[in-house]
């Protein structure tokens, strides 16, 4: 089963929130990306910058490079730092920086998973960068 990231915006609409999520006082995915990701991956996610002797990846190709399916679990675990191997070079672990209220996310196996809202918003934003 594919992750249902679109449920978050629909639930926000039903609750009377703005689409950018600012009505709940939390940062949007775009704001989080600008603060934590753009310096290395570029403002549009195309990467190519030299950081710590490695070239940052093009985040706009994640879906294309994963058989047409956005790798949500991989993206969230890479951002968070959970279960990350050493192939990500100097990328910091952002889990502590993205500490926020927990929301329910349905994982690819259909399992409801408590997930930090900021991490989910950032992953959803990166999914929107796909070419």
mmCIF file with all atom_site columns, C-alpha atoms in Angstrom:
data_model
loop_
_atom_site.group_PDB
_atom_site.id
_atom_site.type_symbol
_atom_site.label_atom_id
_atom_site.label_alt_id
_atom_site.label_comp_id
_atom_site.label_asym_id
_atom_site.label_entity_id
_atom_site.label_seq_id
_atom_site.pdbx_PDB_ins_code
_atom_site.Cartn_x
_atom_site.Cartn_y
_atom_site.Cartn_z
_atom_site.occupancy
_atom_site.B_iso_or_equiv
_atom_site.pdbx_formal_charge
_atom_site.auth_seq_id
_atom_site.auth_comp_id
_atom_site.auth_asym_id
_atom_site.auth_atom_id
_atom_site.pdbx_PDB_model_num
ATOM 1   C CA . UNK A 1 1   ? 0.000   0.000  0.000   1.00 0.00 ? 1   UNK A CA 1
ATOM 2   C CA . UNK A 1 2   ? 1.334   3.478  -0.902  1.00 0.00 ? 2   UNK A CA 1
ATOM 3   C CA . UNK A 1 3   ? 1.754   6.059  1.872   1.00 0.00 ? 3   UNK A CA 1
ATOM 4   C CA . UNK A 1 4   ? -1.208  8.392  1.994   1.00 0.00 ? 4   UNK A CA 1
ATOM 5   C CA . UNK A 1 5   ? 0.525   11.711 2.595   1.00 0.00 ? 5   UNK A CA 1
ATOM 6   C CA . UNK A 1 6   ? -2.428  13.547 1.069   1.00 0.00 ? 6   UNK A CA 1
ATOM 7   C CA . UNK A 1 7   ? -4.486  12.641 4.135   1.00 0.00 ? 7   UNK A CA 1
ATOM 8   C CA . UNK A 1 8   ? -2.636  15.250 6.198   1.00 0.00 ? 8   UNK A CA 1
ATOM 9   C CA . UNK A 1 9   ? -3.706  18.232 4.032   1.00 0.00 ? 9   UNK A CA 1
ATOM 10  C CA . UNK A 1 10  ? -7.263  16.879 3.795   1.00 0.00 ? 10  UNK A CA 1
ATOM 11  C CA . UNK A 1 11  ? -7.462  16.475 7.558   1.00 0.00 ? 11  UNK A CA 1
ATOM 12  C CA . UNK A 1 12  ? -6.176  20.019 7.989   1.00 0.00 ? 12  UNK A CA 1
ATOM 13  C CA . UNK A 1 13  ? -8.866  21.348 5.667   1.00 0.00 ? 13  UNK A CA 1
ATOM 14  C CA . UNK A 1 14  ? -11.519 19.471 7.586   1.00 0.00 ? 14  UNK A CA 1
ATOM 15  C CA . UNK A 1 15  ? -10.226 21.039 10.794  1.00 0.00 ? 15  UNK A CA 1
ATOM 16  C CA . UNK A 1 16  ? -10.415 24.517 9.282   1.00 0.00 ? 16  UNK A CA 1
ATOM 17  C CA . UNK A 1 17  ? -6.645  25.001 8.937   1.00 0.00 ? 17  UNK A CA 1
ATOM 18  C CA . UNK A 1 18  ? -4.771  26.742 6.164   1.00 0.00 ? 18  UNK A CA 1
ATOM 19  C CA . UNK A 1 19  ? -3.151  24.486 3.567   1.00 0.00 ? 19  UNK A CA 1
ATOM 20  C CA . UNK A 1 20  ? 0.303   25.715 4.574   1.00 0.00 ? 20  UNK A CA 1
ATOM 21  C CA . UNK A 1 21  ? -0.261  24.514 8.124   1.00 0.00 ? 21  UNK A CA 1
ATOM 22  C CA . UNK A 1 22  ? 0.479   27.842 9.768   1.00 0.00 ? 22  UNK A CA 1
ATOM 23  C CA . UNK A 1 23  ? -2.905  27.941 11.511  1.00 0.00 ? 23  UNK A CA 1
ATOM 24  C CA . UNK A 1 24  ? -1.624  25.382 14.017  1.00 0.00 ? 24  UNK A CA 1
ATOM 25  C CA . UNK A 1 25  ? 1.501   27.407 14.730  1.00 0.00 ? 25  UNK A CA 1
ATOM 26  C CA . UNK A 1 26  ? 3.850   24.794 13.256  1.00 0.00 ? 26  UNK A CA 1
ATOM 27  C CA . UNK A 1 27  ? 6.300   25.448 10.455  1.00 0.00 ? 27  UNK A CA 1
ATOM 28  C CA . UNK A 1 28  ? 5.443   24.396 6.924   1.00 0.00 ? 28  UNK A CA 1
ATOM 29  C CA . UNK A 1 29  ? 7.453   21.874 4.948   1.00 0.00 ? 29  UNK A CA 1
ATOM 30  C CA . UNK A 1 30  ? 8.780   24.721 2.797   1.00 0.00 ? 30  UNK A CA 1
ATOM 31  C CA . UNK A 1 31  ? 9.937   26.631 5.880   1.00 0.00 ? 31  UNK A CA 1
ATOM 32  C CA . UNK A 1 32  ? 11.625  23.545 7.305   1.00 0.00 ? 32  UNK A CA 1
ATOM 33  C CA . UNK A 1 33  ? 13.295  22.810 3.976   1.00 0.00 ? 33  UNK A CA 1
ATOM 34  C CA . UNK A 1 34  ? 14.567  26.392 3.750   1.00 0.00 ? 34  UNK A CA 1
ATOM 35  C CA . UNK A 1 35  ? 15.977  26.236 7.273   1.00 0.00 ? 35  UNK A CA 1
ATOM 36  C CA . UNK A 1 36  ? 17.512  22.770 7.234   1.00 0.00 ? 36  UNK A CA 1
ATOM 37  C CA . UNK A 1 37  ? 17.977  21.531 3.660   1.00 0.00 ? 37  UNK A CA 1
ATOM 38  C CA . UNK A 1 38  ? 18.355  24.310 1.092   1.00 0.00 ? 38  UNK A CA 1
ATOM 39  C CA . UNK A 1 39  ? 21.919  25.247 2.078   1.00 0.00 ? 39  UNK A CA 1
ATOM 40  C CA . UNK A 1 40  ? 23.178  21.851 0.896   1.00 0.00 ? 40  UNK A CA 1
ATOM 41  C CA . UNK A 1 41  ? 20.505  20.612 -1.524  1.00 0.00 ? 41  UNK A CA 1
ATOM 42  C CA . UNK A 1 42  ? 19.748  23.983 -3.106  1.00 0.00 ? 42  UNK A CA 1
ATOM 43  C CA . UNK A 1 43  ? 16.509  25.967 -3.024  1.00 0.00 ? 43  UNK A CA 1
ATOM 44  C CA . UNK A 1 44  ? 14.858  23.678 -5.587  1.00 0.00 ? 44  UNK A CA 1
ATOM 45  C CA . UNK A 1 45  ? 16.345  20.391 -4.328  1.00 0.00 ? 45  UNK A CA 1
ATOM 46  C CA . UNK A 1 46  ? 18.593  19.770 -7.317  1.00 0.00 ? 46  UNK A CA 1
ATOM 47  C CA . UNK A 1 47  ? 21.689  19.315 -5.144  1.00 0.00 ? 47  UNK A CA 1
ATOM 48  C CA . UNK A 1 48  ? 25.094  19.186 -6.776  1.00 0.00 ? 48  UNK A CA 1
ATOM 49  C CA . UNK A 1 49  ? 26.839  21.185 -4.056  1.00 0.00 ? 49  UNK A CA 1
ATOM 50  C CA . UNK A 1 50  ? 30.139  20.026 -2.548  1.00 0.00 ? 50  UNK A CA 1
ATOM 51  C CA . UNK A 1 51  ? 29.768  19.433 1.190   1.00 0.00 ? 51  UNK A CA 1
ATOM 52  C CA . UNK A 1 52  ? 32.407  17.610 3.212   1.00 0.00 ? 52  UNK A CA 1
ATOM 53  C CA . UNK A 1 53  ? 34.045  16.224 0.094   1.00 0.00 ? 53  UNK A CA 1
ATOM 54  C CA . UNK A 1 54  ? 30.808  14.737 -1.276  1.00 0.00 ? 54  UNK A CA 1
ATOM 55  C CA . UNK A 1 55  ? 28.302  16.052 -3.797  1.00 0.00 ? 55  UNK A CA 1
ATOM 56  C CA . UNK A 1 56  ? 24.811  16.462 -2.395  1.00 0.00 ? 56  UNK A CA 1
ATOM 57  C CA . UNK A 1 57  ? 22.157  14.398 -4.197  1.00 0.00 ? 57  UNK A CA 1
ATOM 58  C CA . UNK A 1 58  ? 19.416  15.737 -6.419  1.00 0.00 ? 58  UNK A CA 1
ATOM 59  C CA . UNK A 1 59  ? 16.278  15.329 -4.302  1.00 0.00 ? 59  UNK A CA 1
ATOM 60  C CA . UNK A 1 60  ? 14.015  15.930 -7.309  1.00 0.00 ? 60  UNK A CA 1
ATOM 61  C CA . UNK A 1 61  ? 14.948  12.504 -8.684  1.00 0.00 ? 61  UNK A CA 1
ATOM 62  C CA . UNK A 1 62  ? 14.052  10.358 -5.667  1.00 0.00 ? 62  UNK A CA 1
ATOM 63  C CA . UNK A 1 63  ? 10.807  9.071  -7.194  1.00 0.00 ? 63  UNK A CA 1
ATOM 64  C CA . UNK A 1 64  ? 12.373  8.499  -10.614 1.00 0.00 ? 64  UNK A CA 1
ATOM 65  C CA . UNK A 1 65  ? 15.283  6.612  -9.047  1.00 0.00 ? 65  UNK A CA 1
ATOM 66  C CA . UNK A 1 66  ? 12.891  4.463  -7.012  1.00 0.00 ? 66  UNK A CA 1
ATOM 67  C CA . UNK A 1 67  ? 10.815  2.980  -9.810  1.00 0.00 ? 67  UNK A CA 1
ATOM 68  C CA . UNK A 1 68  ? 8.267   5.804  -9.852  1.00 0.00 ? 68  UNK A CA 1
ATOM 69  C CA . UNK A 1 69  ? 7.374   5.558  -6.161  1.00 0.00 ? 69  UNK A CA 1
ATOM 70  C CA . UNK A 1 70  ? 8.406   8.245  -3.693  1.00 0.00 ? 70  UNK A CA 1
ATOM 71  C CA . UNK A 1 71  ? 10.492  6.485  -0.994  1.00 0.00 ? 71  UNK A CA 1
ATOM 72  C CA . UNK A 1 72  ? 8.794   8.089  2.007   1.00 0.00 ? 72  UNK A CA 1
ATOM 73  C CA . UNK A 1 73  ? 10.214  5.768  4.665   1.00 0.00 ? 73  UNK A CA 1
ATOM 74  C CA . UNK A 1 74  ? 13.749  6.163  3.277   1.00 0.00 ? 74  UNK A CA 1
ATOM 75  C CA . UNK A 1 75  ? 13.411  9.951  3.101   1.00 0.00 ? 75  UNK A CA 1
ATOM 76  C CA . UNK A 1 76  ? 12.027  10.279 6.628   1.00 0.00 ? 76  UNK A CA 1
ATOM 77  C CA . UNK A 1 77  ? 14.630  7.920  8.118   1.00 0.00 ? 77  UNK A CA 1
ATOM 78  C CA . UNK A 1 78  ? 17.425  9.762  6.284   1.00 0.00 ? 78  UNK A CA 1
ATOM 79  C CA . UNK A 1 79  ? 16.241  13.163 7.501   1.00 0.00 ? 79  UNK A CA 1
ATOM 80  C CA . UNK A 1 80  ? 15.647  11.914 11.030  1.00 0.00 ? 80  UNK A CA 1
ATOM 81  C CA . UNK A 1 81  ? 18.925  9.990  11.127  1.00 0.00 ? 81  UNK A CA 1
ATOM 82  C CA . UNK A 1 82  ? 17.208  6.820  12.278  1.00 0.00 ? 82  UNK A CA 1
ATOM 83  C CA . UNK A 1 83  ? 18.824  3.684  10.871  1.00 0.00 ? 83  UNK A CA 1
ATOM 84  C CA . UNK A 1 84  ? 21.026  5.718  8.577   1.00 0.00 ? 84  UNK A CA 1
ATOM 85  C CA . UNK A 1 85  ? 24.173  4.106  7.230   1.00 0.00 ? 85  UNK A CA 1
ATOM 86  C CA . UNK A 1 86  ? 27.402  5.990  6.533   1.00 0.00 ? 86  UNK A CA 1
ATOM 87  C CA . UNK A 1 87  ? 26.664  6.645  2.848   1.00 0.00 ? 87  UNK A CA 1
ATOM 88  C CA . UNK A 1 88  ? 25.079  10.016 3.594   1.00 0.00 ? 88  UNK A CA 1
ATOM 89  C CA . UNK A 1 89  ? 28.440  11.637 4.328   1.00 0.00 ? 89  UNK A CA 1
ATOM 90  C CA . UNK A 1 90  ? 28.239  14.832 6.316   1.00 0.00 ? 90  UNK A CA 1
ATOM 91  C CA . UNK A 1 91  ? 24.446  15.067 6.460   1.00 0.00 ? 91  UNK A CA 1
ATOM 92  C CA . UNK A 1 92  ? 23.467  15.819 10.052  1.00 0.00 ? 92  UNK A CA 1
ATOM 93  C CA . UNK A 1 93  ? 20.761  14.016 11.964  1.00 0.00 ? 93  UNK A CA 1
ATOM 94  C CA . UNK A 1 94  ? 17.735  16.297 12.087  1.00 0.00 ? 94  UNK A CA 1
ATOM 95  C CA . UNK A 1 95  ? 15.541  14.223 14.406  1.00 0.00 ? 95  UNK A CA 1
ATOM 96  C CA . UNK A 1 96  ? 16.056  16.483 17.417  1.00 0.00 ? 96  UNK A CA 1
ATOM 97  C CA . UNK A 1 97  ? 15.571  19.637 15.339  1.00 0.00 ? 97  UNK A CA 1
ATOM 98  C CA . UNK A 1 98  ? 12.274  18.321 14.009  1.00 0.00 ? 98  UNK A CA 1
ATOM 99  C CA . UNK A 1 99  ? 10.847  17.442 17.399  1.00 0.00 ? 99  UNK A CA 1
ATOM 100 C CA . UNK A 1 100 ? 7.174   18.353 17.185  1.00 0.00 ? 100 UNK A CA 1
ATOM 101 C CA . UNK A 1 101 ? 3.741   17.081 18.054  1.00 0.00 ? 101 UNK A CA 1
ATOM 102 C CA . UNK A 1 102 ? 3.087   13.545 16.922  1.00 0.00 ? 102 UNK A CA 1
ATOM 103 C CA . UNK A 1 103 ? 0.575   12.845 14.162  1.00 0.00 ? 103 UNK A CA 1
ATOM 104 C CA . UNK A 1 104 ? -0.582  9.556  12.726  1.00 0.00 ? 104 UNK A CA 1
ATOM 105 C CA . UNK A 1 105 ? 0.985   8.569  9.410   1.00 0.00 ? 105 UNK A CA 1
ATOM 106 C CA . UNK A 1 106 ? -0.004  5.369  7.623   1.00 0.00 ? 106 UNK A CA 1
ATOM 107 C CA . UNK A 1 107 ? 3.155   3.572  6.528   1.00 0.00 ? 107 UNK A CA 1
ATOM 108 C CA . UNK A 1 108 ? 3.451   1.643  3.227   1.00 0.00 ? 108 UNK A CA 1
ATOM 109 C CA . UNK A 1 109 ? 2.290   -1.547 4.976   1.00 0.00 ? 109 UNK A CA 1
ATOM 110 C CA . UNK A 1 110 ? -0.886  0.177  6.159   1.00 0.00 ? 110 UNK A CA 1
ATOM 111 C CA . UNK A 1 111 ? 0.292   0.493  9.746   1.00 0.00 ? 111 UNK A CA 1
ATOM 112 C CA . UNK A 1 112 ? -0.672  3.722  11.535  1.00 0.00 ? 112 UNK A CA 1
ATOM 113 C CA . UNK A 1 113 ? 2.610   5.150  12.802  1.00 0.00 ? 113 UNK A CA 1
ATOM 114 C CA . UNK A 1 114 ? 3.057   8.053  15.226  1.00 0.00 ? 114 UNK A CA 1
ATOM 115 C CA . UNK A 1 115 ? 5.363   10.474 13.414  1.00 0.00 ? 115 UNK A CA 1
ATOM 116 C CA . UNK A 1 116 ? 6.646   13.967 14.276  1.00 0.00 ? 116 UNK A CA 1
ATOM 117 C CA . UNK A 1 117 ? 4.490   16.455 12.398  1.00 0.00 ? 117 UNK A CA 1
ATOM 118 C CA . UNK A 1 118 ? 7.530   18.458 11.242  1.00 0.00 ? 118 UNK A CA 1
ATOM 119 C CA . UNK A 1 119 ? 9.206   15.359 9.787   1.00 0.00 ? 119 UNK A CA 1
ATOM 120 C CA . UNK A 1 120 ? 6.055   14.455 7.894   1.00 0.00 ? 120 UNK A CA 1
ATOM 121 C CA . UNK A 1 121 ? 5.643   18.002 6.565   1.00 0.00 ? 121 UNK A CA 1
ATOM 122 C CA . UNK A 1 122 ? 9.256   18.094 5.405   1.00 0.00 ? 122 UNK A CA 1
ATOM 123 C CA . UNK A 1 123 ? 8.969   14.714 3.673   1.00 0.00 ? 123 UNK A CA 1
ATOM 124 C CA . UNK A 1 124 ? 5.734   15.828 1.997   1.00 0.00 ? 124 UNK A CA 1
ATOM 125 C CA . UNK A 1 125 ? 7.489   18.987 0.775   1.00 0.00 ? 125 UNK A CA 1
ATOM 126 C CA . UNK A 1 126 ? 10.379  16.944 -0.661  1.00 0.00 ? 126 UNK A CA 1
ATOM 127 C CA . UNK A 1 127 ? 7.833   14.675 -2.356  1.00 0.00 ? 127 UNK A CA 1
ATOM 128 C CA . UNK A 1 128 ? 6.412   17.800 -4.019  1.00 0.00 ? 128 UNK A CA 1
ATOM 129 C CA . UNK A 1 129 ? 9.844   18.625 -5.480  1.00 0.00 ? 129 UNK A CA 1
ATOM 130 C CA . UNK A 1 130 ? 9.833   15.502 -7.658  1.00 0.00 ? 130 UNK A CA 1
ATOM 131 C CA . UNK A 1 131 ? 10.284  16.044 -11.390 1.00 0.00 ? 131 UNK A CA 1
#
